Amino acid sequence: MQEETKNHICVHCGDDCGSHPVIWDDKPFCCNGCSTVYQILHENELCTYYDFESNPGIKIDAGKYKEKFAFLDDQEIADQLYDFAEGNIRKVSFYIPSIHCSSCIWLLEHLNILNKGVIKSMVNFVKKEVAITFNSDEISIKELAELLSSIHYVPEITLDKLQEKQNVEVNKSLLYKIGIAGFCFGNIMLLSLPEYVPGHEYLETHFKEFFGMMNFLLVLPVFFYSGSDYLLSAAKAIKHKFINIDVPISMGILMLFIQSSIEIFTGSGSGYMDSLTGLIFFLLVGKWYQNRTYQALSFERDYRSYFPVAVSKLENGVEISTPIEKLQKGDILLIRNQELIPADGILMKGEAQIDYSFVTGESKPVFKESGDSLFAGGKQMGSAIEITIEKDVVQSRLTQLWNQFEGGEASGTKLNSLIDQISKYFTIVIIAIGMFAGIYWLLNDSSKAVFAFTSVLIVACPCALALSAPFALGNTMRLMGRMGIYLKSAAVVEKLNYITTIVFDKTGTITQADEVKVNFHGDTLKEEDKVAVKSLTRHSTHVLSSSLYEFYKNIPPETVVDYAELPSMGISGTINGRQIKLGSAKFIREGKTESSSLSTEVYLSVDGKVKGYFSLSNQYRTGLSELIDDLAPKFDLHILSGDNDSEMENLKQIFPAKSTIRFNQSPNDKLEYISNLKKENKRVLMIGDGLNDAGALKASDVGISIADDIYHFSPACDAILEASKFQQLQHFLKVSKRSVLIVKLSFILSFLYNIFGLYFAVQGILSPIVAALLMPISSISVVAFATFTTNYIAQSKEINNKPESNIEASKTTASLKKTVQLN
C-alpha cells in the first residue's frame, strides 16, 4: 500500500496523480503538462532544476489564460509594452510577483527550453521582474504571457508604470501589517502588565479570564494578517518538500499561538500572546529595514552606477562633447562608427547600419533611413549619423543592457558558492537544535520548553550571513563608481581580488590622446585635402582619428560616402568624388612594410596616390611609471600592441625585465593570447581602449575599458575606468582585496552572533520577543559593519597615499614614439 501511494505522487509538482497517472520513463505525473516540462528538462540535461527543491510545483496549465491576455492581440497596446522592437526581435519586461526563490529564477531564465521563440530571459529578483527577448515570428507577446501563466508565473500587466505602483502597494501593505502588529502588541502588553508585577496571584479570576480573552482577540489579526506571509511561505515550502527560512519562524509562531490559546481557554495560564505579537512586530520591522536597504542598493545601481558614455551634441552645427546624463529630449546627436545610441530617437541625417547585438544578443545590422526610429543600445556601423532624441535618457536602461548577458556570473563566484553551501544545511540544523532543546526542557522543566524551542528557531537566522557579500561588495562597487571606475556588477569586485596577471593594450591605454603633436611629411596638403582628412576622421572613434580630427578642428567637414573602417588597418571613404584612405603603411601602400621611424605614422592617400604621412608623438599616461612600480612585485605584467617593435626600448625602461611585451598583435592575436594565459590557470585582468580589444576584454577574467574625454563604451568589458584615474589602478585592486576580506569577517561576525544567541536560547532563558529583536539587529549590524568598513578602506590614507614627487616625475616620462596601425 505504501508503494502504491508513492507511485501516485507527481514527480514534478508533488500533487496527487489520482488513479490514472501519466507515466513517462516509469515515473508518475499528474498531467501531461508536468510530464512535458520534466521531459524537456531531462532531454536537455537540465534536471539540476530539481536540485533546488524536490517537487518544484511548476505545472503547465494550457488554455486557462486565453481570455485574460486577449488584449495583447491589439498591436497598439502591445507596442506600448515593448522595451525594444526591431524586425522580428522584441524585448518586454513583465512584473511577476510570484517570483520567490532560486528555482523560480532558474526556470524563468531558461524559458527558451520551453519555447524556442524565447531568445533570452533575465530575472531581476529585487524588482520581481523578468526581461524577455523573443522572436515575434515564433511566439507573440500574448503567447509569451500565456506561457508564463501556464507555469504559474502570471504576469501582471498595465500600461501605466505598473511596477512602480505595485512596489508602492507592497510597501503600503507591509506598513499596514507593521501598524496592526504594533497596535496589538502595545495593547496586549498593557493587558498583560498585571502578570509581571508583584501580587498578580491575587488578581481575581474573572479579570484574568477577561484579559486572556482580550489578548486572544487582539492576537488574531496579528496571527492571520500580519504574520500571514511567514505562514503561507512556510506552508508552500512544506507542500513542495523543501525548507526555507520561514519554516522555523512559522513553527515558532504556531507553537506560541497554540500553547497560549490552550492556556487561555483551559485557565491554566495567561499564555505568551505578548511574546507572539512582539515577535511578529519586530520580524516585520526587520523585513521592512531589509527591503529599504535592498531598494537603496538597487537605486544606487540603477541611477548612480552609470558607465561613462559621452556623445557629441550638435548646437548650431558645432560639436560639443556632452555626458549622456545631461542630454534632453530634442537634442541632436552625432553618432560615429562603433558608437552606442544612448536614447531612443529619430534618424535625421545619414544612412544607418545599426547593430542591435547589445540588445538582442544577435549581430544582424539593420539598415535605417532618414525619419526611421532608432532604439537605445544600438551601435552604428559605418559613417556618422545625426539623430534627434525622442525619449529622455535613462541610465538604468543602458546599465540593464550592459548586465543582461552576464550568464549568471554572480551566482558562480566563490563567496556565493560558500554561502549557498552553508545556507543549504543551516535551517535543517537549527530546527534539529530547536527540537532537541524543546524536548530536553519538556522532560526537565516544561516551563522553559516553549521558550527554548521558539527562541532557537527565531534567533538563529542566516539572513546576516546572506547579506554579507551583497552589501560589502555592492557598497564597494558604489564607492568605486564615485572614485572613477564603473563596475558591471558586484561580482567584479570579488574577481579583482583573485587577479594574478595584468595585460595592457598600448595605443590609447598606456598612452594618452590629449597630448599629441601632429606633423605632416610629404606633398604639401591643399585645403581640400585637409577637408577630406577632417571629414573622414569625423566618423571614426579611434584615438588617432580623434587626434587628427582635433588637429583640423577649425575646418568644416564635408559629407562622406561609402565610409569603411578595417580593424587594425585604417579608414576609407569618398569625399567630393575623391577616394580618401587613412591608416597604416600596410593599408595605404598595399602590403609594403612600415618604415623604421620611431614616430606614429598615419598615411594618407588620395585616389590611390600616397600624399605622405602624419607623424604623431604621444605621451605616456600620467603616473604610468609609478603604477608599474607598484604592480610589478605583485602581478605578472604583459603588453600587447598592434604596433611594430620600434617602441621596445622605451617600454623596457618602464616595465620590469620579466614583463612580456608583444608587438604586431591583431585583435585575434590578443584574444588568443588571453585564452592561453587562462589555460595556464592564470587570473587575467585585461586593460584596453574598448575599440579593437573587445574580444580580449571579454575573454579575460576581468576586462577594463579605459575612457578618455569622449567615452567609447564597449559592452564586452566588465568595468570602465576614467582615464584621469588610470594611475589609481593599484588602489582599486587593494580596495577589492580588502572588501573580500571584509565579507569573510562579516561571515565570522554572523557566526559569532548565532553562537551567542543559541547559547542563551537552548537554556530557555531567552524570550522569543528578545530573539525577534536580535534577529533584525544581527542583519543591521552586519550591514552597518560592511558599509562602514568598506567606506573606511576606500578612504584609507594607506591606500590613497601617492607621493607627489613620483607623480610629477611621471609627467616627464619620454615621449611615446611609435609606428602604429590605425585601430
Coordinates of N, CA, C and O in Angstrom, one line a residue, residues 487-634:
L487 N 31.8 49.6 -12.4 CA 31.8 48.1 -12.5 C 30.5 47.6 -13.0 O 29.4 48.2 -12.7
K488 N 30.6 46.6 -13.7 CA 29.4 46.0 -14.3 C 28.5 45.3 -13.3 O 27.2 45.4 -13.4
S489 N 29.1 44.7 -12.3 CA 28.3 44.1 -11.2 C 29.2 43.9 -10.0 O 30.4 44.1 -10.0
A490 N 28.6 43.6 -8.8 CA 29.3 43.5 -7.6 C 30.3 42.3 -7.7 O 31.3 42.2 -7.0
A491 N 30.0 41.3 -8.5 CA 30.8 40.1 -8.7 C 32.2 40.5 -9.2 O 33.2 39.8 -8.9
V492 N 32.3 41.6 -9.9 CA 33.6 42.0 -10.5 C 34.5 42.4 -9.3 O 35.8 42.2 -9.4
V493 N 34.0 42.9 -8.2 CA 34.8 43.3 -7.1 C 35.6 42.0 -6.6 O 36.8 42.0 -6.3
E494 N 34.8 40.9 -6.4 CA 35.4 39.7 -6.0 C 36.4 39.2 -7.0 O 37.5 38.7 -6.6
K495 N 36.1 39.2 -8.3 CA 37.0 38.7 -9.3 C 38.4 39.5 -9.3 O 39.4 38.9 -9.5
L496 N 38.3 40.8 -9.0 CA 39.5 41.6 -9.0 C 40.4 41.1 -7.9 O 41.7 41.2 -7.9
N497 N 39.8 40.6 -6.8 CA 40.6 40.1 -5.7 C 41.6 39.0 -6.0 O 42.6 38.8 -5.4
Y498 N 41.2 38.2 -7.0 CA 41.9 37.0 -7.4 C 42.8 37.1 -8.6 O 43.4 36.2 -9.1
I499 N 43.0 38.3 -9.1 CA 43.8 38.6 -10.3 C 45.3 38.3 -10.0 O 45.8 38.7 -8.9
T500 N 45.9 37.6 -10.9 CA 47.4 37.3 -10.8 C 48.2 37.9 -12.0 O 49.4 38.1 -11.8
T501 N 47.5 38.2 -13.1 CA 48.2 38.7 -14.3 C 47.4 39.9 -14.8 O 46.2 39.9 -14.9
I502 N 48.2 40.9 -15.2 CA 47.6 42.1 -15.8 C 48.2 42.3 -17.2 O 49.4 42.3 -17.4
V503 N 47.3 42.5 -18.2 CA 47.7 42.6 -19.6 C 47.2 44.0 -20.1 O 46.0 44.4 -19.9
F504 N 48.2 44.8 -20.6 CA 47.9 46.2 -21.0 C 47.9 46.2 -22.6 O 48.8 45.6 -23.2
D505 N 46.9 46.8 -23.1 CA 47.0 47.3 -24.5 C 47.8 48.5 -24.5 O 48.0 49.2 -23.4
K506 N 48.4 48.9 -25.6 CA 49.3 50.1 -25.7 C 48.6 51.4 -26.2 O 48.4 52.3 -25.4
T507 N 48.2 51.4 -27.4 CA 47.7 52.6 -28.0 C 46.3 53.0 -27.4 O 45.4 52.2 -27.4
G508 N 46.3 54.1 -26.8 CA 45.0 54.6 -26.2 C 44.8 54.1 -24.8 O 43.8 54.5 -24.1
T509 N 45.7 53.2 -24.3 CA 45.6 52.7 -23.0 C 46.7 53.2 -22.1 O 46.4 53.9 -21.1
I510 N 47.9 52.9 -22.4 CA 49.0 53.5 -21.6 C 49.5 54.8 -22.2 O 50.4 55.4 -21.6
T511 N 49.0 55.1 -23.4 CA 49.3 56.4 -24.0 C 48.0 57.3 -23.9 O 46.9 56.7 -23.9
Q512 N 48.2 58.6 -23.9 CA 47.0 59.5 -23.8 C 46.9 60.3 -25.1 O 47.9 60.8 -25.6
A513 N 45.7 60.4 -25.5 CA 45.4 61.1 -26.8 C 45.3 62.6 -26.7 O 45.2 63.2 -27.8
D514 N 45.3 63.1 -25.5 CA 45.0 64.6 -25.4 C 46.3 65.4 -25.4 O 46.2 66.6 -25.3
E515 N 47.4 64.7 -25.5 CA 48.7 65.4 -25.6 C 49.5 64.9 -26.8 O 50.4 64.1 -26.7
V516 N 49.1 65.4 -28.0 CA 49.6 64.8 -29.2 C 50.2 66.0 -30.1 O 49.5 67.0 -30.3
K517 N 51.4 65.7 -30.6 CA 52.0 66.7 -31.6 C 51.8 66.0 -32.9 O 52.3 64.9 -33.2
V518 N 51.2 66.8 -33.9 CA 51.0 66.3 -35.2 C 51.8 67.1 -36.3 O 51.8 68.3 -36.3
N519 N 52.5 66.3 -37.1 CA 53.2 67.0 -38.2 C 52.9 66.1 -39.5 O 52.8 64.9 -39.4
F520 N 52.8 66.8 -40.7 CA 52.6 66.1 -41.9 C 53.9 66.1 -42.7 O 54.6 67.1 -42.9
H521 N 54.3 64.9 -43.2 CA 55.5 64.7 -44.0 C 55.1 64.2 -45.4 O 54.5 63.2 -45.6
G522 N 55.5 65.0 -46.5 CA 55.2 64.6 -47.8 C 54.8 65.8 -48.7 O 55.2 66.9 -48.4
D523 N 53.9 65.6 -49.7 CA 53.4 66.7 -50.5 C 52.7 67.7 -49.7 O 52.0 67.3 -48.8
T524 N 52.8 68.9 -50.1 CA 52.0 70.0 -49.4 C 50.5 69.7 -49.6 O 50.0 69.5 -50.7
L525 N 49.8 69.7 -48.5 CA 48.4 69.4 -48.5 C 47.6 70.7 -48.9 O 47.8 71.8 -48.4
K526 N 46.7 70.5 -49.8 CA 45.8 71.5 -50.3 C 44.6 71.6 -49.2 O 44.4 70.7 -48.4
E527 N 43.9 72.7 -49.4 CA 42.8 72.9 -48.4 C 41.8 71.7 -48.6 O 41.2 71.3 -47.6
E528 N 41.5 71.3 -49.8 CA 40.6 70.2 -50.0 C 41.1 68.9 -49.4 O 40.3 68.1 -49.0
D529 N 42.4 68.7 -49.3 CA 43.0 67.5 -48.7 C 42.7 67.6 -47.2 O 42.4 66.6 -46.5
K530 N 42.9 68.8 -46.6 CA 42.7 68.9 -45.2 C 41.2 68.7 -44.8 O 40.9 68.1 -43.8
V531 N 40.3 69.2 -45.7 CA 38.9 69.0 -45.5 C 38.6 67.5 -45.6 O 37.8 66.9 -44.8
A532 N 39.2 66.8 -46.5 CA 39.0 65.3 -46.6 C 39.4 64.6 -45.4 O 38.7 63.7 -44.9
V533 N 40.6 65.0 -44.8 CA 41.1 64.3 -43.6 C 40.1 64.6 -42.4 O 39.8 63.7 -41.7
K534 N 39.7 65.8 -42.3 CA 38.8 66.2 -41.2 C 37.5 65.5 -41.4 O 36.9 64.9 -40.4
S535 N 37.0 65.4 -42.6 CA 35.7 64.7 -42.8 C 35.7 63.2 -42.6 O 34.8 62.7 -42.0
L536 N 36.8 62.6 -43.0 CA 36.9 61.1 -42.8 C 37.1 60.8 -41.3 O 36.5 59.9 -40.8
T537 N 38.0 61.5 -40.6 CA 38.2 61.2 -39.2 C 37.1 61.5 -38.3 O 37.0 61.0 -37.2
R538 N 36.2 62.3 -38.8 CA 35.0 62.7 -38.0 C 34.1 61.4 -37.7 O 33.4 61.4 -36.7
H539 N 34.2 60.4 -38.6 CA 33.3 59.3 -38.4 C 34.0 58.2 -37.6 O 33.3 57.2 -37.3
S540 N 35.2 58.3 -37.2 CA 35.9 57.2 -36.5 C 36.1 57.6 -35.0 O 36.2 58.8 -34.7
T541 N 36.1 56.5 -34.2 CA 36.2 56.8 -32.7 C 37.6 56.4 -32.2 O 37.9 56.6 -31.1
H542 N 38.5 56.0 -33.1 CA 39.9 55.7 -32.7 C 40.6 56.9 -32.2 O 40.4 58.0 -32.7
V543 N 41.5 56.7 -31.2 CA 42.3 57.8 -30.6 C 43.1 58.6 -31.7 O 43.2 59.8 -31.6
L544 N 43.7 57.9 -32.6 CA 44.5 58.6 -33.6 C 43.6 59.4 -34.6 O 43.9 60.5 -35.0
S545 N 42.4 58.9 -34.9 CA 41.5 59.6 -35.7 C 41.0 60.9 -35.0 O 40.9 62.0 -35.5
S546 N 40.8 60.7 -33.7 CA 40.4 61.9 -32.8 C 41.5 62.9 -32.8 O 41.2 64.1 -32.8
S547 N 42.7 62.5 -32.8 CA 43.8 63.5 -32.7 C 43.9 64.2 -34.0 O 44.1 65.5 -34.0
L548 N 43.8 63.6 -35.2 CA 43.8 64.3 -36.5 C 42.6 65.2 -36.6 O 42.6 66.2 -37.2
Y549 N 41.4 64.7 -36.1 CA 40.2 65.5 -36.2 C 40.4 66.8 -35.4 O 40.0 67.9 -35.9
E550 N 41.0 66.7 -34.2 CA 41.2 67.9 -33.4 C 42.3 68.8 -34.1 O 42.2 70.0 -33.9
F551 N 43.2 68.2 -34.8 CA 44.3 69.0 -35.4 C 43.7 69.9 -36.5 O 44.2 71.0 -36.7
Y552 N 42.6 69.5 -37.1 CA 41.9 70.3 -38.1 C 40.6 70.8 -37.6 O 39.6 70.9 -38.4
K553 N 40.5 71.1 -36.3 CA 39.2 71.4 -35.7 C 38.5 72.6 -36.3 O 37.3 72.8 -36.2
N554 N 39.2 73.6 -36.9 CA 38.6 74.8 -37.4 C 38.2 74.6 -38.9 O 37.7 75.6 -39.5
I555 N 38.3 73.5 -39.5 CA 37.9 73.2 -40.8 C 36.5 72.6 -40.9 O 36.4 71.5 -40.2
P556 N 35.6 73.1 -41.6 CA 34.2 72.5 -41.7 C 34.3 71.1 -42.4 O 34.9 71.1 -43.5
P557 N 33.7 70.1 -41.9 CA 33.7 68.8 -42.6 C 32.7 68.7 -43.7 O 31.7 69.5 -43.8
E558 N 33.0 67.8 -44.7 CA 32.1 67.5 -45.8 C 31.4 66.1 -45.6 O 31.8 65.3 -44.8
T559 N 30.5 65.8 -46.5 CA 29.8 64.6 -46.4 C 30.7 63.4 -47.0 O 31.4 63.6 -48.0
V560 N 30.7 62.3 -46.3 CA 31.5 61.1 -46.6 C 30.6 60.1 -47.2 O 29.5 59.7 -46.6
V561 N 30.9 59.5 -48.3 CA 30.1 58.4 -48.9 C 31.0 57.1 -48.9 O 32.2 57.2 -49.0
D562 N 30.3 56.0 -48.7 CA 31.0 54.7 -48.7 C 32.0 54.6 -47.6 O 33.1 54.1 -47.9
Y563 N 31.7 55.1 -46.5 CA 32.7 55.0 -45.4 C 32.9 53.6 -45.0 O 32.0 52.8 -44.9
A564 N 34.2 53.2 -44.7 CA 34.5 51.9 -44.2 C 35.7 52.0 -43.2 O 36.6 52.8 -43.4
E565 N 35.7 51.1 -42.3 CA 36.7 51.0 -41.3 C 37.2 49.6 -41.1 O 36.4 48.7 -40.7
L566 N 38.5 49.3 -41.3 CA 39.0 48.0 -41.1 C 39.8 47.9 -39.8 O 40.8 48.7 -39.7
P567 N 39.5 47.1 -38.9 CA 40.2 47.0 -37.6 C 41.7 46.7 -37.9 O 42.0 45.9 -38.7
S568 N 42.5 47.4 -37.1 CA 44.0 47.2 -37.2 C 44.5 47.7 -38.5 O 45.7 47.3 -38.8
M569 N 43.8 48.4 -39.4 CA 44.3 48.8 -40.7 C 44.0 50.2 -40.9 O 45.0 51.0 -40.9
G570 N 42.8 50.7 -41.1 CA 42.6 52.1 -41.4 C 41.1 52.4 -41.8 O 40.3 51.5 -41.7
I571 N 40.9 53.6 -42.3 CA 39.6 54.0 -42.7 C 39.6 54.6 -44.1 O 40.7 55.0 -44.6
S572 N 38.5 54.5 -44.8 CA 38.4 55.0 -46.1 C 37.0 55.5 -46.4 O 36.0 55.2 -45.7
G573 N 36.9 56.3 -47.5 CA 35.6 56.9 -47.9 C 35.8 57.8 -49.1 O 36.9 58.2 -49.5
T574 N 34.6 58.3 -49.6 CA 34.7 59.2 -50.8 C 34.1 60.5 -50.3 O 33.0 60.6 -49.8
I575 N 35.0 61.6 -50.6 CA 34.6 62.9 -50.2 C 34.7 63.8 -51.5 O 35.8 63.9 -52.1
N576 N 33.6 64.4 -51.9 CA 33.5 65.2 -53.1 C 34.1 64.5 -54.3 O 34.9 65.1 -55.1
G577 N 33.8 63.2 -54.4 CA 34.2 62.4 -55.6 C 35.6 61.9 -55.5 O 36.0 61.2 -56.5
R578 N 36.3 62.1 -54.5 CA 37.7 61.6 -54.3 C 37.8 60.5 -53.3 O 37.2 60.6 -52.2
Q579 N 38.5 59.5 -53.7 CA 38.7 58.3 -52.8 C 39.8 58.6 -51.8 O 41.0 58.8 -52.2
I580 N 39.5 58.7 -50.5 CA 40.5 59.0 -49.4 C 40.7 57.8 -48.5 O 39.7 57.1 -48.1
K581 N 41.9 57.5 -48.2 CA 42.3 56.5 -47.3 C 43.3 57.0 -46.3 O 44.2 57.7 -46.6
L582 N 43.1 56.6 -45.0 CA 44.0 56.9 -43.9 C 44.3 55.7 -43.1 O 43.4 54.9 -42.8
G583 N 45.5 55.4 -42.8 CA 45.8 54.3 -42.0 C 47.3 53.9 -42.0 O 48.2 54.7 -42.2
S584 N 47.5 52.6 -41.7 CA 48.9 52.1 -41.6 C 49.5 52.1 -43.0 O 48.9 52.1 -44.0
A585 N 50.9 51.9 -43.0 CA 51.6 51.8 -44.3 C 51.1 50.5 -45.1 O 51.0 50.6 -46.3
K586 N 50.9 49.5 -44.3 CA 50.4 48.3 -45.0 C 49.1 48.5 -45.7 O 48.8 47.9 -46.7
F587 N 48.2 49.3 -45.1 CA 46.9 49.5 -45.6 C 46.9 50.5 -46.8 O 46.3 50.3 -47.8
I588 N 47.8 51.5 -46.7 CA 47.8 52.5 -47.7 C 48.7 52.1 -48.9 O 48.4 52.3 -50.1
R589 N 49.9 51.5 -48.6 CA 50.9 51.2 -49.6 C 50.8 49.7 -50.1 O 51.7 49.2 -50.7
E590 N 49.6 49.1 -49.9 CA 49.3 47.8 -50.4 C 50.4 46.8 -50.1 O 51.0 46.2 -51.0
G591 N 50.6 46.5 -48.8 CA 51.4 45.4 -48.4 C 52.8 45.8 -48.1 O 53.6 44.9 -47.5
K592 N 53.2 47.0 -48.4 CA 54.6 47.4 -48.1 C 54.7 47.6 -46.6 O 53.8 48.1 -45.9
T593 N 55.8 47.3 -46.0 CA 56.0 47.4 -44.6 C 56.3 48.8 -44.1 O 56.6 49.7 -44.9
E594 N 56.1 49.0 -42.8 CA 56.3 50.3 -42.3 C 57.8 50.7 -42.3 O 58.7 49.9 -42.4
S595 N 58.1 52.0 -42.2 CA 59.4 52.5 -42.2 C 60.0 52.3 -40.8 O 59.3 51.8 -39.9
S596 N 61.3 52.6 -40.6 CA 61.9 52.4 -39.3 C 61.8 53.6 -38.4 O 62.5 53.7 -37.4
S597 N 60.9 54.5 -38.8 CA 60.7 55.7 -38.0 C 60.2 55.4 -36.6 O 59.5 54.4 -36.4
L598 N 60.6 56.2 -35.6 CA 60.1 55.9 -34.2 C 58.9 56.7 -33.8 O 58.5 56.8 -32.7
S599 N 58.3 57.4 -34.8 CA 57.1 58.2 -34.5 C 55.9 57.4 -35.1 O 56.0 56.5 -35.9
T600 N 54.7 57.8 -34.6 CA 53.4 57.2 -35.1 C 53.2 57.7 -36.5 O 53.3 58.9 -36.7
E601 N 52.9 56.8 -37.4 CA 52.8 57.2 -38.8 C 51.4 56.8 -39.3 O 51.0 55.6 -39.3
V602 N 50.6 57.8 -39.7 CA 49.3 57.6 -40.3 C 49.3 58.1 -41.7 O 49.4 59.3 -41.9
Y603 N 49.3 57.2 -42.6 CA 49.5 57.5 -44.0 C 48.2 58.0 -44.7 O 47.1 57.6 -44.3
L604 N 48.3 58.9 -45.7 CA 47.2 59.4 -46.4 C 47.4 59.2 -47.9 O 48.4 59.4 -48.5
S605 N 46.3 58.7 -48.5 CA 46.3 58.5 -50.0 C 45.0 59.1 -50.5 O 44.0 59.1 -49.9
V606 N 45.1 59.8 -51.7 CA 44.0 60.4 -52.4 C 43.9 59.8 -53.8 O 44.9 59.9 -54.6
D607 N 42.8 59.1 -54.1 CA 42.6 58.5 -55.4 C 43.8 57.5 -55.7 O 44.3 57.5 -56.9
G608 N 44.2 56.8 -54.7 CA 45.3 55.8 -54.9 C 46.7 56.3 -54.9 O 47.7 55.5 -54.9
K609 N 46.9 57.6 -54.8 CA 48.2 58.2 -54.7 C 48.6 58.6 -53.3 O 47.8 59.3 -52.6
V610 N 49.7 58.1 -52.8 CA 50.2 58.4 -51.4 C 50.7 59.8 -51.3 O 51.6 60.2 -52.1
K611 N 50.0 60.6 -50.5 CA 50.4 62.0 -50.3 C 51.5 62.2 -49.3 O 52.2 63.2 -49.3
G612 N 51.6 61.3 -48.4 CA 52.6 61.4 -47.3 C 52.0 60.7 -46.0 O 51.1 59.9 -46.1
Y613 N 52.5 61.1 -44.9 CA 52.0 60.6 -43.6 C 52.1 61.6 -42.5 O 52.9 62.6 -42.6
F614 N 51.2 61.4 -41.6 CA 51.1 62.3 -40.4 C 52.0 61.6 -39.3 O 51.8 60.4 -39.1
S615 N 52.9 62.3 -38.7 CA 53.6 61.7 -37.5 C 53.0 62.3 -36.3 O 52.8 63.5 -36.1
L616 N 52.7 61.4 -35.3 CA 52.0 61.8 -34.1 C 52.9 61.3 -32.9 O 53.3 60.1 -32.8
S617 N 53.3 62.2 -32.1 CA 54.1 61.9 -30.9 C 53.2 62.0 -29.7 O 52.8 63.1 -29.3
N618 N 52.9 60.9 -29.0 CA 52.0 60.9 -27.9 C 52.8 60.8 -26.6 O 54.0 60.6 -26.6
Q619 N 52.2 61.0 -25.5 CA 52.8 60.9 -24.2 C 52.3 59.7 -23.4 O 51.1 59.3 -23.6
Y620 N 53.1 59.1 -22.6 CA 52.6 58.1 -21.7 C 51.6 58.7 -20.7 O 51.7 59.9 -20.4
R621 N 50.7 57.9 -20.2 CA 49.7 58.5 -19.3 C 50.4 58.9 -18.0 O 51.3 58.3 -17.5
T622 N 49.9 59.9 -17.4 CA 50.4 60.4 -16.1 C 50.4 59.3 -15.0 O 49.4 58.6 -14.8
G623 N 51.5 59.1 -14.4 CA 51.6 58.2 -13.3 C 51.8 56.7 -13.7 O 51.8 55.8 -12.9
L624 N 52.2 56.5 -15.0 CA 52.4 55.2 -15.5 C 53.6 54.5 -14.8 O 53.5 53.4 -14.4
S625 N 54.7 55.2 -14.8 CA 55.9 54.6 -14.2 C 55.7 54.2 -12.7 O 56.0 53.1 -12.3
E626 N 55.0 55.1 -12.0 CA 54.7 54.8 -10.6 C 53.8 53.6 -10.5 O 53.9 52.8 -9.6
L627 N 52.8 53.6 -11.3 CA 51.8 52.5 -11.3 C 52.5 51.1 -11.5 O 52.3 50.2 -10.8
I628 N 53.4 51.1 -12.6 CA 54.1 49.8 -12.9 C 55.0 49.4 -11.7 O 55.1 48.2 -11.4
D629 N 55.6 50.4 -11.1 CA 56.5 50.1 -9.9 C 55.6 49.4 -8.8 O 56.1 48.5 -8.1
D630 N 54.4 49.9 -8.6 CA 53.5 49.3 -7.6 C 53.0 47.9 -8.0 O 52.9 47.1 -7.1
L631 N 52.8 47.7 -9.3 CA 52.1 46.5 -9.7 C 53.2 45.4 -9.9 O 52.8 44.2 -9.6
A632 N 54.4 45.7 -10.3 CA 55.4 44.7 -10.7 C 55.6 43.6 -9.6 O 55.8 42.4 -9.9
P633 N 55.8 44.0 -8.3 CA 56.1 42.9 -7.3 C 54.9 42.0 -7.1 O 55.1 40.9 -6.6
K634 N 53.7 42.3 -7.5 CA 52.5 41.6 -7.1 C 51.9 40.8 -8.3 O 51.2 39.8 -8.1

